Coordinates of C-alpha atoms and ligand atoms in Angstrom, one line a residue:
M1 CA 161.5 -268.1 -81.6
E2 CA 162.2 -270.9 -79.3
S3 CA 160.7 -273.3 -82.9
I4 CA 163.4 -271.9 -85.0
C5 CA 166.3 -273.2 -82.2
T6 CA 167.5 -276.7 -82.0
D7 CA 167.5 -278.6 -78.8
A8 CA 170.9 -277.8 -77.4
Q9 CA 170.3 -274.0 -78.7
K10 CA 167.1 -273.8 -76.6
E11 CA 168.5 -275.5 -73.6
A12 CA 171.4 -273.4 -73.2
L13 CA 169.1 -270.0 -73.7
Q14 CA 166.7 -271.8 -70.5
Q15 CA 169.6 -272.2 -68.6
L16 CA 170.5 -268.8 -69.3
E17 CA 167.2 -267.3 -68.8
C18 CA 167.5 -268.8 -65.4
L19 CA 170.6 -267.4 -64.3
F20 CA 169.9 -263.1 -65.9
N21 CA 165.8 -263.2 -64.5
L22 CA 165.6 -262.1 -61.8
D23 CA 162.4 -262.1 -59.9
S24 CA 161.1 -259.6 -57.6
D25 CA 161.6 -261.3 -54.7
Q26 CA 164.9 -261.8 -55.6
L27 CA 165.3 -257.9 -56.1
R28 CA 164.0 -257.4 -52.3
K29 CA 166.2 -259.6 -50.7
F30 CA 169.4 -257.7 -52.6
A31 CA 167.9 -253.9 -51.6
D32 CA 167.4 -255.3 -48.0
H33 CA 170.9 -256.1 -47.8
L34 CA 172.1 -252.9 -49.4
V35 CA 170.1 -251.1 -46.3
E36 CA 172.4 -252.8 -43.7
E37 CA 175.2 -252.3 -45.9
L38 CA 174.3 -248.4 -46.6
D39 CA 173.7 -248.5 -42.9
D40 CA 176.6 -249.7 -41.9
G41 CA 178.7 -247.2 -44.0
L42 CA 177.2 -244.3 -42.4
R43 CA 178.6 -245.3 -39.2
K44 CA 181.8 -246.9 -40.1
K45 CA 185.1 -245.2 -41.3
D46 CA 185.3 -244.6 -44.7
E47 CA 187.9 -247.8 -45.8
D48 CA 186.3 -249.9 -43.0
S49 CA 182.7 -250.5 -44.6
A50 CA 181.8 -252.5 -48.1
I51 CA 179.7 -249.7 -49.2
A52 CA 182.2 -246.6 -48.2
M53 CA 179.1 -244.0 -48.1
L54 CA 181.1 -241.1 -48.4
P55 CA 179.8 -237.0 -47.1
S56 CA 179.9 -234.8 -50.0
W57 CA 180.2 -231.5 -47.8
I58 CA 177.2 -229.7 -49.6
T59 CA 175.1 -229.9 -46.5
R60 CA 172.4 -227.1 -48.0
H61 CA 170.1 -227.4 -50.2
P62 CA 169.8 -225.2 -53.2
T63 CA 166.4 -223.0 -53.6
G64 CA 166.3 -222.8 -56.9
Q65 CA 166.3 -219.0 -57.3
E66 CA 170.3 -218.8 -57.0
K67 CA 171.7 -216.3 -60.1
G68 CA 174.8 -216.0 -61.6
Q69 CA 178.1 -217.5 -63.9
Y70 CA 180.4 -220.4 -62.5
V71 CA 182.4 -223.0 -64.7
G72 CA 182.0 -226.7 -63.3
L73 CA 184.3 -229.3 -64.8
E74 CA 183.3 -233.0 -64.6
L75 CA 186.4 -235.5 -65.0
S76 CA 184.0 -238.7 -66.0
G77 CA 185.3 -242.5 -66.9
S78 CA 186.3 -241.2 -71.4
Y79 CA 186.3 -237.5 -70.8
V80 CA 186.7 -233.8 -69.7
H81 CA 183.4 -232.0 -69.6
L82 CA 184.0 -228.2 -69.5
Y83 CA 180.8 -226.2 -68.8
L84 CA 180.1 -222.4 -68.3
V85 CA 176.4 -222.6 -66.6
E86 CA 174.6 -219.6 -65.8
L87 CA 172.0 -219.9 -62.7
L88 CA 168.8 -218.4 -64.3
G89 CA 166.5 -218.7 -61.0
Q90 CA 163.3 -220.7 -61.4
G91 CA 165.8 -224.1 -61.1
R92 CA 166.2 -222.7 -64.8
T93 CA 170.5 -223.2 -66.2
S94 CA 171.7 -222.8 -69.5
T95 CA 175.3 -224.1 -70.3
R96 CA 177.8 -223.8 -73.0
Q97 CA 180.5 -226.7 -73.2
Q98 CA 183.3 -228.6 -74.4
K99 CA 184.8 -231.9 -74.2
Y100 CA 188.1 -233.3 -74.1
L101 CA 188.4 -237.3 -74.5
V102 CA 190.9 -238.7 -71.6
A103 CA 193.3 -241.0 -73.6
D104 CA 194.1 -244.4 -72.1
R105 CA 197.4 -243.5 -71.6
L106 CA 196.4 -240.8 -68.7
K107 CA 194.6 -243.4 -66.8
K108 CA 197.3 -245.4 -66.2
G109 CA 200.1 -244.5 -63.7
S110 CA 201.5 -240.9 -63.0
I111 CA 198.9 -238.2 -61.7
H112 CA 200.8 -236.1 -62.4
P113 CA 200.3 -235.9 -66.9
L114 CA 196.1 -236.2 -65.7
I115 CA 196.4 -233.3 -63.7
E116 CA 198.3 -231.5 -66.4
F117 CA 195.8 -232.6 -68.8
I118 CA 192.9 -231.1 -67.1
A119 CA 194.5 -228.2 -66.5
G120 CA 195.2 -227.9 -70.3
T121 CA 192.0 -228.2 -70.3
I122 CA 191.0 -225.6 -68.6
G123 CA 192.8 -223.3 -70.1
K124 CA 191.6 -224.0 -74.0
F125 CA 187.9 -223.4 -72.4
L126 CA 188.9 -220.5 -70.9
D127 CA 189.8 -219.5 -74.4
F128 CA 186.7 -220.9 -75.6
I129 CA 184.9 -219.1 -73.5
D130 CA 186.5 -215.7 -74.2
M131 CA 187.4 -215.5 -70.9
K132 CA 191.2 -216.2 -70.4
E133 CA 191.5 -212.6 -69.1
N134 CA 189.1 -211.8 -66.7
A135 CA 188.4 -215.5 -65.5
G136 CA 189.8 -214.5 -61.9
G137 CA 186.1 -213.6 -61.3
I138 CA 185.0 -217.0 -62.1
P139 CA 185.0 -219.8 -59.5
I140 CA 185.2 -223.6 -60.6
G141 CA 184.1 -226.9 -59.0
L142 CA 185.1 -229.9 -60.0
A143 CA 182.9 -233.2 -60.0
I144 CA 185.2 -236.2 -60.5
S145 CA 183.3 -239.3 -61.0
F146 CA 185.1 -241.6 -58.4
P147 CA 185.1 -242.6 -54.7
L148 CA 186.0 -239.0 -53.1
H149 CA 187.1 -239.1 -49.2
Q150 CA 186.9 -235.4 -48.0
T151 CA 187.4 -233.2 -44.9
S152 CA 185.9 -230.0 -46.8
L153 CA 184.1 -228.4 -49.4
Q154 CA 187.6 -228.0 -50.8
N155 CA 189.7 -230.9 -50.4
A156 CA 189.6 -234.7 -52.2
V157 CA 191.6 -237.6 -52.2
V158 CA 190.4 -240.6 -54.8
L159 CA 189.6 -243.2 -52.3
K160 CA 190.4 -246.0 -55.4
W161 CA 191.0 -245.4 -59.0
T162 CA 187.7 -247.3 -60.4
K163 CA 186.4 -248.5 -64.0
D164 CA 189.4 -248.3 -65.9
F165 CA 191.7 -245.7 -64.4
D166 CA 194.9 -247.2 -62.3
I167 CA 196.8 -244.3 -61.0
T168 CA 199.5 -245.7 -58.7
D169 CA 200.9 -242.5 -57.0
A170 CA 197.8 -240.6 -55.8
N171 CA 197.7 -242.0 -52.1
D172 CA 197.0 -239.3 -50.3
K173 CA 197.1 -236.6 -52.7
D174 CA 194.6 -233.3 -52.6
I175 CA 193.3 -233.5 -56.4
V176 CA 192.4 -230.2 -55.7
A177 CA 195.7 -228.5 -54.6
L178 CA 197.2 -230.1 -57.1
L179 CA 195.8 -228.6 -59.8
Q180 CA 194.9 -225.4 -58.4
T181 CA 199.3 -225.9 -58.0
E182 CA 199.1 -226.4 -62.0
L183 CA 196.5 -223.7 -63.0
Q184 CA 199.3 -221.2 -61.1
K185 CA 202.0 -222.5 -62.7
R186 CA 199.9 -222.2 -66.2
Y187 CA 198.8 -218.4 -65.4
I188 CA 195.6 -220.2 -65.6
P189 CA 193.5 -217.8 -63.5
I190 CA 190.5 -219.5 -61.8
T191 CA 190.2 -221.0 -58.6
I192 CA 188.8 -224.0 -57.0
K193 CA 185.7 -223.5 -54.9
A194 CA 184.5 -226.9 -54.5
V195 CA 185.0 -230.5 -54.9
L196 CA 182.4 -233.4 -55.1
N197 CA 181.7 -236.7 -56.7
G198 CA 179.9 -236.9 -60.2
T199 CA 177.1 -238.5 -58.8
A200 CA 176.0 -236.0 -56.0
A201 CA 176.4 -233.1 -58.5
S202 CA 174.0 -234.4 -60.6
L203 CA 171.3 -234.4 -57.3
L204 CA 172.6 -230.8 -56.4
A205 CA 171.8 -230.1 -60.2
H206 CA 168.3 -231.9 -60.3
S207 CA 167.8 -230.5 -57.0
Y208 CA 168.2 -227.4 -57.8
R209 CA 165.6 -228.1 -60.1
S210 CA 163.1 -230.1 -57.8
L211 CA 163.5 -229.3 -54.4
D212 CA 162.4 -233.2 -53.5
T213 CA 164.8 -234.5 -55.4
L214 CA 165.5 -237.5 -52.8
L215 CA 168.4 -239.6 -54.3
S216 CA 170.3 -239.1 -57.8
C217 CA 171.8 -242.6 -59.8
T218 CA 174.0 -243.1 -62.5
V219 CA 174.2 -245.6 -64.7
S220 CA 177.4 -244.9 -67.2
T221 CA 180.9 -246.3 -68.2
G222 CA 180.0 -246.9 -63.6
T223 CA 177.6 -246.6 -61.8
N224 CA 176.5 -244.8 -58.7
A225 CA 173.8 -243.1 -56.3
A226 CA 174.2 -240.1 -54.4
Y227 CA 170.9 -239.2 -51.8
W228 CA 170.5 -236.5 -49.3
E229 CA 170.8 -237.9 -45.5
K230 CA 169.8 -236.7 -42.1
A231 CA 173.0 -235.2 -41.1
S232 CA 172.7 -237.1 -37.3
A233 CA 172.4 -239.9 -39.2
V234 CA 176.2 -240.0 -40.2
K235 CA 177.7 -241.0 -37.6
K236 CA 181.3 -240.9 -38.4
C237 CA 181.5 -237.3 -39.2
N238 CA 180.4 -234.6 -37.2
F239 CA 177.9 -232.5 -39.1
E240 CA 175.0 -229.4 -37.6
D241 CA 171.9 -231.2 -36.2
G242 CA 169.1 -230.6 -38.3
Q243 CA 171.1 -230.0 -41.5
E244 CA 170.7 -232.7 -44.0
V245 CA 173.8 -233.6 -46.4
I246 CA 174.8 -235.5 -49.8
I247 CA 176.3 -239.0 -49.4
N248 CA 178.1 -240.5 -52.6
T249 CA 177.0 -244.2 -51.5
E250 CA 179.0 -246.0 -54.2
W251 CA 177.3 -248.7 -54.8
G252 CA 178.9 -250.1 -57.3
T253 CA 181.4 -251.6 -54.6
F254 CA 178.0 -253.7 -53.3
G255 CA 179.2 -257.4 -53.4
R256 CA 181.8 -257.8 -51.0
H257 CA 180.3 -258.9 -47.9
H258 CA 177.1 -260.3 -49.4
E259 CA 178.1 -262.6 -52.4
H260 CA 175.3 -264.3 -52.1
C261 CA 173.0 -261.9 -52.0
L262 CA 174.3 -260.7 -55.6
P263 CA 173.3 -263.7 -57.8
R264 CA 176.6 -263.6 -60.1
T265 CA 177.5 -265.6 -62.3
F266 CA 180.2 -267.7 -64.4
Y267 CA 180.5 -264.6 -66.7
D268 CA 180.5 -262.4 -64.0
N269 CA 183.3 -264.0 -62.8
R270 CA 185.3 -264.0 -66.0
V271 CA 185.0 -260.1 -66.2
D272 CA 185.6 -259.8 -63.1
R273 CA 188.7 -261.3 -63.2
E274 CA 190.1 -259.6 -66.7
S275 CA 189.3 -256.3 -65.3
T276 CA 191.4 -253.4 -64.4
N277 CA 190.3 -253.5 -60.8
A278 CA 189.7 -257.5 -60.0
G279 CA 187.9 -258.5 -57.1
V280 CA 186.3 -255.2 -56.3
H281 CA 182.9 -253.0 -57.6
H282 CA 180.9 -256.5 -58.3
F283 CA 177.8 -254.9 -59.0
E284 CA 179.4 -252.0 -60.7
K285 CA 180.5 -254.9 -63.1
M286 CA 176.9 -256.3 -63.2
V287 CA 174.9 -252.3 -64.0
S288 CA 177.3 -250.6 -65.9
G289 CA 178.6 -249.7 -69.5
L290 CA 182.4 -250.0 -69.1
Y291 CA 181.4 -254.1 -68.6
L292 CA 177.5 -255.2 -70.2
G293 CA 179.3 -255.8 -74.1
E294 CA 181.7 -258.0 -72.3
I295 CA 179.5 -260.0 -70.3
V296 CA 177.6 -260.6 -73.2
R297 CA 180.9 -261.8 -75.2
Q298 CA 181.5 -264.3 -72.4
I299 CA 178.8 -265.5 -72.4
L300 CA 178.7 -266.0 -76.6
V301 CA 182.5 -267.2 -76.5
D302 CA 181.4 -269.8 -73.9
L303 CA 178.4 -270.6 -76.2
V304 CA 180.7 -271.2 -79.5
D305 CA 183.2 -273.3 -77.3
R306 CA 180.0 -275.1 -76.8
R307 CA 179.1 -275.9 -80.3
I308 CA 175.7 -274.0 -79.4
L309 CA 176.4 -270.9 -81.8
F310 CA 177.7 -270.1 -84.6
A311 CA 178.7 -273.8 -85.5
G312 CA 181.2 -273.5 -83.1
R313 CA 183.2 -270.7 -85.2
C314 CA 184.4 -267.8 -83.4
S315 CA 187.1 -265.2 -84.4
S316 CA 190.0 -263.4 -83.2
E317 CA 188.0 -260.2 -82.2
L318 CA 185.2 -262.2 -80.8
N319 CA 188.3 -263.1 -78.8
Q320 CA 189.4 -260.1 -77.9
P321 CA 188.3 -258.5 -74.3
Q322 CA 186.2 -255.4 -74.7
S323 CA 186.0 -256.0 -78.1
L324 CA 182.3 -256.3 -78.2
P325 CA 181.2 -252.6 -76.7
V326 CA 177.7 -252.1 -75.0
S327 CA 176.8 -249.8 -78.6
Y328 CA 176.3 -252.8 -80.9
M329 CA 174.5 -254.5 -77.6
N330 CA 172.2 -251.4 -78.0
A331 CA 172.0 -251.6 -81.8
M332 CA 171.9 -255.9 -81.7
E333 CA 168.9 -255.5 -79.3
Q334 CA 167.1 -253.1 -81.5
D335 CA 166.8 -254.7 -84.3
E336 CA 164.0 -255.7 -85.2
S337 CA 164.1 -257.1 -89.5
E338 CA 163.3 -260.6 -89.6
D339 CA 166.2 -261.8 -90.8
L340 CA 168.3 -259.6 -88.1
T341 CA 170.5 -257.7 -89.9
N342 CA 172.1 -255.7 -87.5
V343 CA 173.0 -258.7 -85.1
E344 CA 174.2 -260.1 -88.9
H345 CA 176.4 -257.1 -89.6
I346 CA 177.8 -256.5 -86.4
M347 CA 179.3 -259.9 -86.3
E348 CA 180.2 -261.1 -89.9
S349 CA 181.3 -257.8 -90.9
I350 CA 182.7 -255.7 -87.5
M351 CA 183.1 -259.4 -85.2
N352 CA 184.7 -261.5 -88.7
I353 CA 182.5 -264.4 -87.5
P354 CA 182.6 -266.5 -90.5
K355 CA 179.0 -267.4 -90.9
T356 CA 175.9 -266.3 -88.7
S357 CA 172.2 -268.4 -89.2
R358 CA 169.4 -267.4 -88.4
H359 CA 168.8 -269.5 -85.2
D360 CA 172.4 -267.8 -83.7
R361 CA 171.3 -264.2 -84.5
H362 CA 168.1 -264.4 -82.4
I363 CA 170.3 -266.2 -79.5
V364 CA 172.4 -262.8 -80.1
K365 CA 169.7 -260.6 -79.5
R366 CA 168.2 -262.9 -76.7
V367 CA 171.7 -262.7 -74.7
C368 CA 172.0 -258.9 -75.3
Q369 CA 168.1 -258.4 -73.7
L370 CA 168.8 -260.8 -70.6
V371 CA 171.9 -258.6 -69.7
S372 CA 170.5 -255.2 -69.9
Q373 CA 167.1 -256.6 -68.4
R374 CA 168.9 -257.4 -65.5
A375 CA 171.1 -254.8 -64.9
A376 CA 168.2 -252.4 -65.3
R377 CA 166.2 -254.4 -62.9
L378 CA 169.5 -254.1 -60.1
V379 CA 169.5 -251.1 -60.8
A380 CA 165.6 -250.5 -59.5
A381 CA 166.4 -252.5 -56.9
G382 CA 169.3 -250.6 -56.0
M383 CA 167.2 -247.5 -55.9
S384 CA 164.5 -249.5 -53.9
A385 CA 166.9 -249.6 -50.7
I386 CA 167.7 -246.5 -50.6
I387 CA 163.7 -244.9 -50.7
K388 CA 163.2 -248.0 -48.0
K389 CA 165.9 -246.2 -46.0
S390 CA 164.7 -242.5 -46.6
G391 CA 161.0 -243.6 -45.5
A392 CA 160.3 -240.8 -47.9
L393 CA 157.6 -243.1 -50.4
E394 CA 154.7 -242.2 -48.6
T395 CA 154.6 -238.3 -49.1
G396 CA 155.6 -238.7 -53.1
L397 CA 159.8 -238.0 -54.2
T398 CA 161.6 -237.6 -57.1
V399 CA 164.5 -239.5 -58.4
S400 CA 167.4 -237.8 -60.6
V401 CA 169.0 -240.4 -63.4
E402 CA 171.6 -239.8 -65.5
G403 CA 174.5 -241.7 -67.6
T404 CA 174.7 -242.7 -70.8
I405 CA 173.5 -246.4 -70.4
Y406 CA 170.3 -245.3 -68.8
E407 CA 169.8 -242.4 -71.1
H408 CA 171.2 -244.0 -74.8
Y409 CA 170.0 -247.5 -73.6
P410 CA 166.0 -247.3 -75.2
S411 CA 164.9 -249.9 -72.8
F412 CA 166.9 -249.2 -70.1
P413 CA 164.1 -246.9 -68.2
N414 CA 161.3 -249.0 -69.1
R415 CA 162.8 -251.5 -67.6
V416 CA 163.9 -250.0 -64.5
N417 CA 160.3 -248.1 -64.3
E418 CA 158.9 -252.6 -64.5
A419 CA 160.9 -253.3 -61.8
L420 CA 160.2 -250.6 -59.5
R421 CA 156.0 -250.8 -59.8
E422 CA 156.5 -254.3 -59.4
L423 CA 158.2 -253.5 -56.1
Y424 CA 156.0 -250.6 -54.9
D425 CA 152.7 -252.1 -57.4
K426 CA 150.2 -248.6 -56.8
K427 CA 152.9 -246.6 -54.8
F428 CA 155.2 -246.8 -58.0
E429 CA 152.9 -243.1 -58.4
N430 CA 154.7 -241.3 -55.3
I431 CA 157.2 -241.8 -57.2
N432 CA 158.9 -239.1 -60.1
I433 CA 161.9 -240.5 -61.7
G434 CA 163.4 -237.6 -63.9
V435 CA 166.7 -237.3 -66.3
T436 CA 169.6 -234.7 -65.4
P437 CA 171.6 -234.4 -68.8
D438 CA 174.2 -233.0 -67.2
G439 CA 174.2 -232.9 -64.2
N440 CA 177.7 -233.9 -63.4
G441 CA 178.4 -230.0 -64.9
V442 CA 175.5 -228.3 -63.4
G443 CA 176.5 -230.1 -60.0
A444 CA 179.7 -228.6 -60.1
A445 CA 178.8 -225.2 -60.8
L446 CA 176.2 -224.9 -58.5
A447 CA 178.7 -226.7 -55.5
A448 CA 181.5 -223.5 -56.7
M449 CA 178.2 -221.3 -55.7
I450 CA 178.4 -223.1 -52.5
G451 CA 181.9 -222.8 -51.7
S452 CA 181.9 -219.4 -53.1
C453 CA 179.3 -218.2 -50.8
E454 CA 181.0 -220.4 -48.2
S455 CA 184.5 -218.3 -48.3
A456 CA 183.1 -215.4 -48.7
R457 CA 181.5 -215.9 -45.2
N458 CA 184.6 -216.6 -43.7
Ligands
BGC501 C1 182.8 -244.8 -59.2 C2 181.6 -243.2 -58.9 C3 181.2 -242.8 -60.1 C4 180.8 -243.8 -60.6 C5 179.9 -242.9 -62.0 C6 182.2 -245.1 -60.1 O1 182.8 -246.1 -61.1 O2 183.3 -245.5 -58.3 O3 182.4 -242.5 -58.2 O4 180.1 -241.6 -59.6 O5 181.3 -244.7 -61.1 O6 180.8 -242.1 -62.1

C-alpha cells in the first residue's frame, strides 16, 4: 500500500502507526497499573477511588440448575430491552424479548421522564407477553448500564451518568424506588426484586452456563468489566467471609490518576474535550463504540487540514462531531475491493467529500484499522489485569464477553485473542472466551430469582 502513497502521506501514516500501535510491553505496563487501581478501589469508598470497584450484592454463584420464569430489564446506552426469561436448568435458558429506543431527549435533564418511559415499556412488554393481568407473581430484575452505588440488591443510586447521558436531578435518588412508585401509579403489577450493573448481570448470566466464569467484559457503546472477588478482599463492605461477590469495576474510568500509562493521543484529547462528560472515562473513550468513529473522524479532519488527505477538501458532514458512527468504520475496514468502493461510497456519498483518490481511501481504511486495533489490544490488557489479580490462570478460567463492538465488529475478537496470546504465550490456552448475547437481560432475570429467594427467606 505504501508504494501508492505520496511521501507526505507515508510520513503521516508512520506517525499514526507510532501513536496507535501498542506493543506487548506497553500493554503489560498498562495492565500493571490497572491492577494497582483495582486493588485500591476495593479498599477506598466508591467515590474516593479512581476506579470505583462497586459491589453488586450478588454473593452467590448460580448452580446452573435453577428453574423458573423471570423478567429482566436492561437499560443500555440506547435501548430499554425487556426479556421474559425461562431458566431451564443445566445452564440453559429461553427468552422472549422486545426493545424500545431511548429518545435523545430522555437522556438529558430530569430523571422523571426517563423513569416514566421505562415504566411504560414494562407495561407494553407485559401486554406483549400477555401477562398484564397476572404479572404480580413475576419478579423483575433491572440491569442498568451505569455505575451504581448499592447497599443491597434492591436499591441503587447512579453515581455518574456516563456515555451520552446527562441526567441532572438524580443525585442520591434510588432508581428502584422511583421506578416501583411509577409502576404502582400506572397499576402495573410487577415487583422489582433486584438491580445490578449490566456487566455484572452479564457475568451472572455466563456463570449460570459455565460455572468457572471469572470475569465478564462489555465492549459496546461504553465499556466495563465485572468479576467474582473474595468477600474478604472487599475492605469497604462487610460481606460474610467465605463468600464471593460480583464487583463491577467501572474500568472505563481508568486514566484519571495514571495518565502516563494510557497512551492518549492528541486526537483522544479532542474527543474527550467535545464529549458529554469531558475529563473523565479516558479508557472508555479509547475503547468503546460511542467514541471510536469520532477518533477516526478527528484524525481524518486533521489530515485534511494538513492537506494530506482529499486534496485538503473537507465537507460539512465530516466537520460535524459524531458524524462518523462506528458502523461506517466497520464497513470501511471490511472493504476488500481493489478500489475500496465501500470507502468511496461512505466518504463521497454519505460524508460528501467531493473527490477521493485511491490513496486517500487506503489511508482512511488504515486509520480505521489502527483505531479499532488499539481498542481491542487495550481491552485484552484490561482483561489480563483482572486475570493476573485473580491468580486463576494456572487452573484455567472462562471469560465472558458481550456488546455490539465485540459481537459485531468482525476483526475485534481476533485482535483481542492475538494480544492475549502475546501476553500469555502457551498459557493463553487456559483462557476460554465465551460470548454472552442477551447477557444483561438473562443476568437481570437471574438476579430477580436471587432477590426473590432472599425475600422469601426474610
Ligand atoms: C458505564 C458502565 C457500563 C458500561 C457498558 C459505561 O459507560 O459506566 O456502568 O457497564 O458503560 O455499558
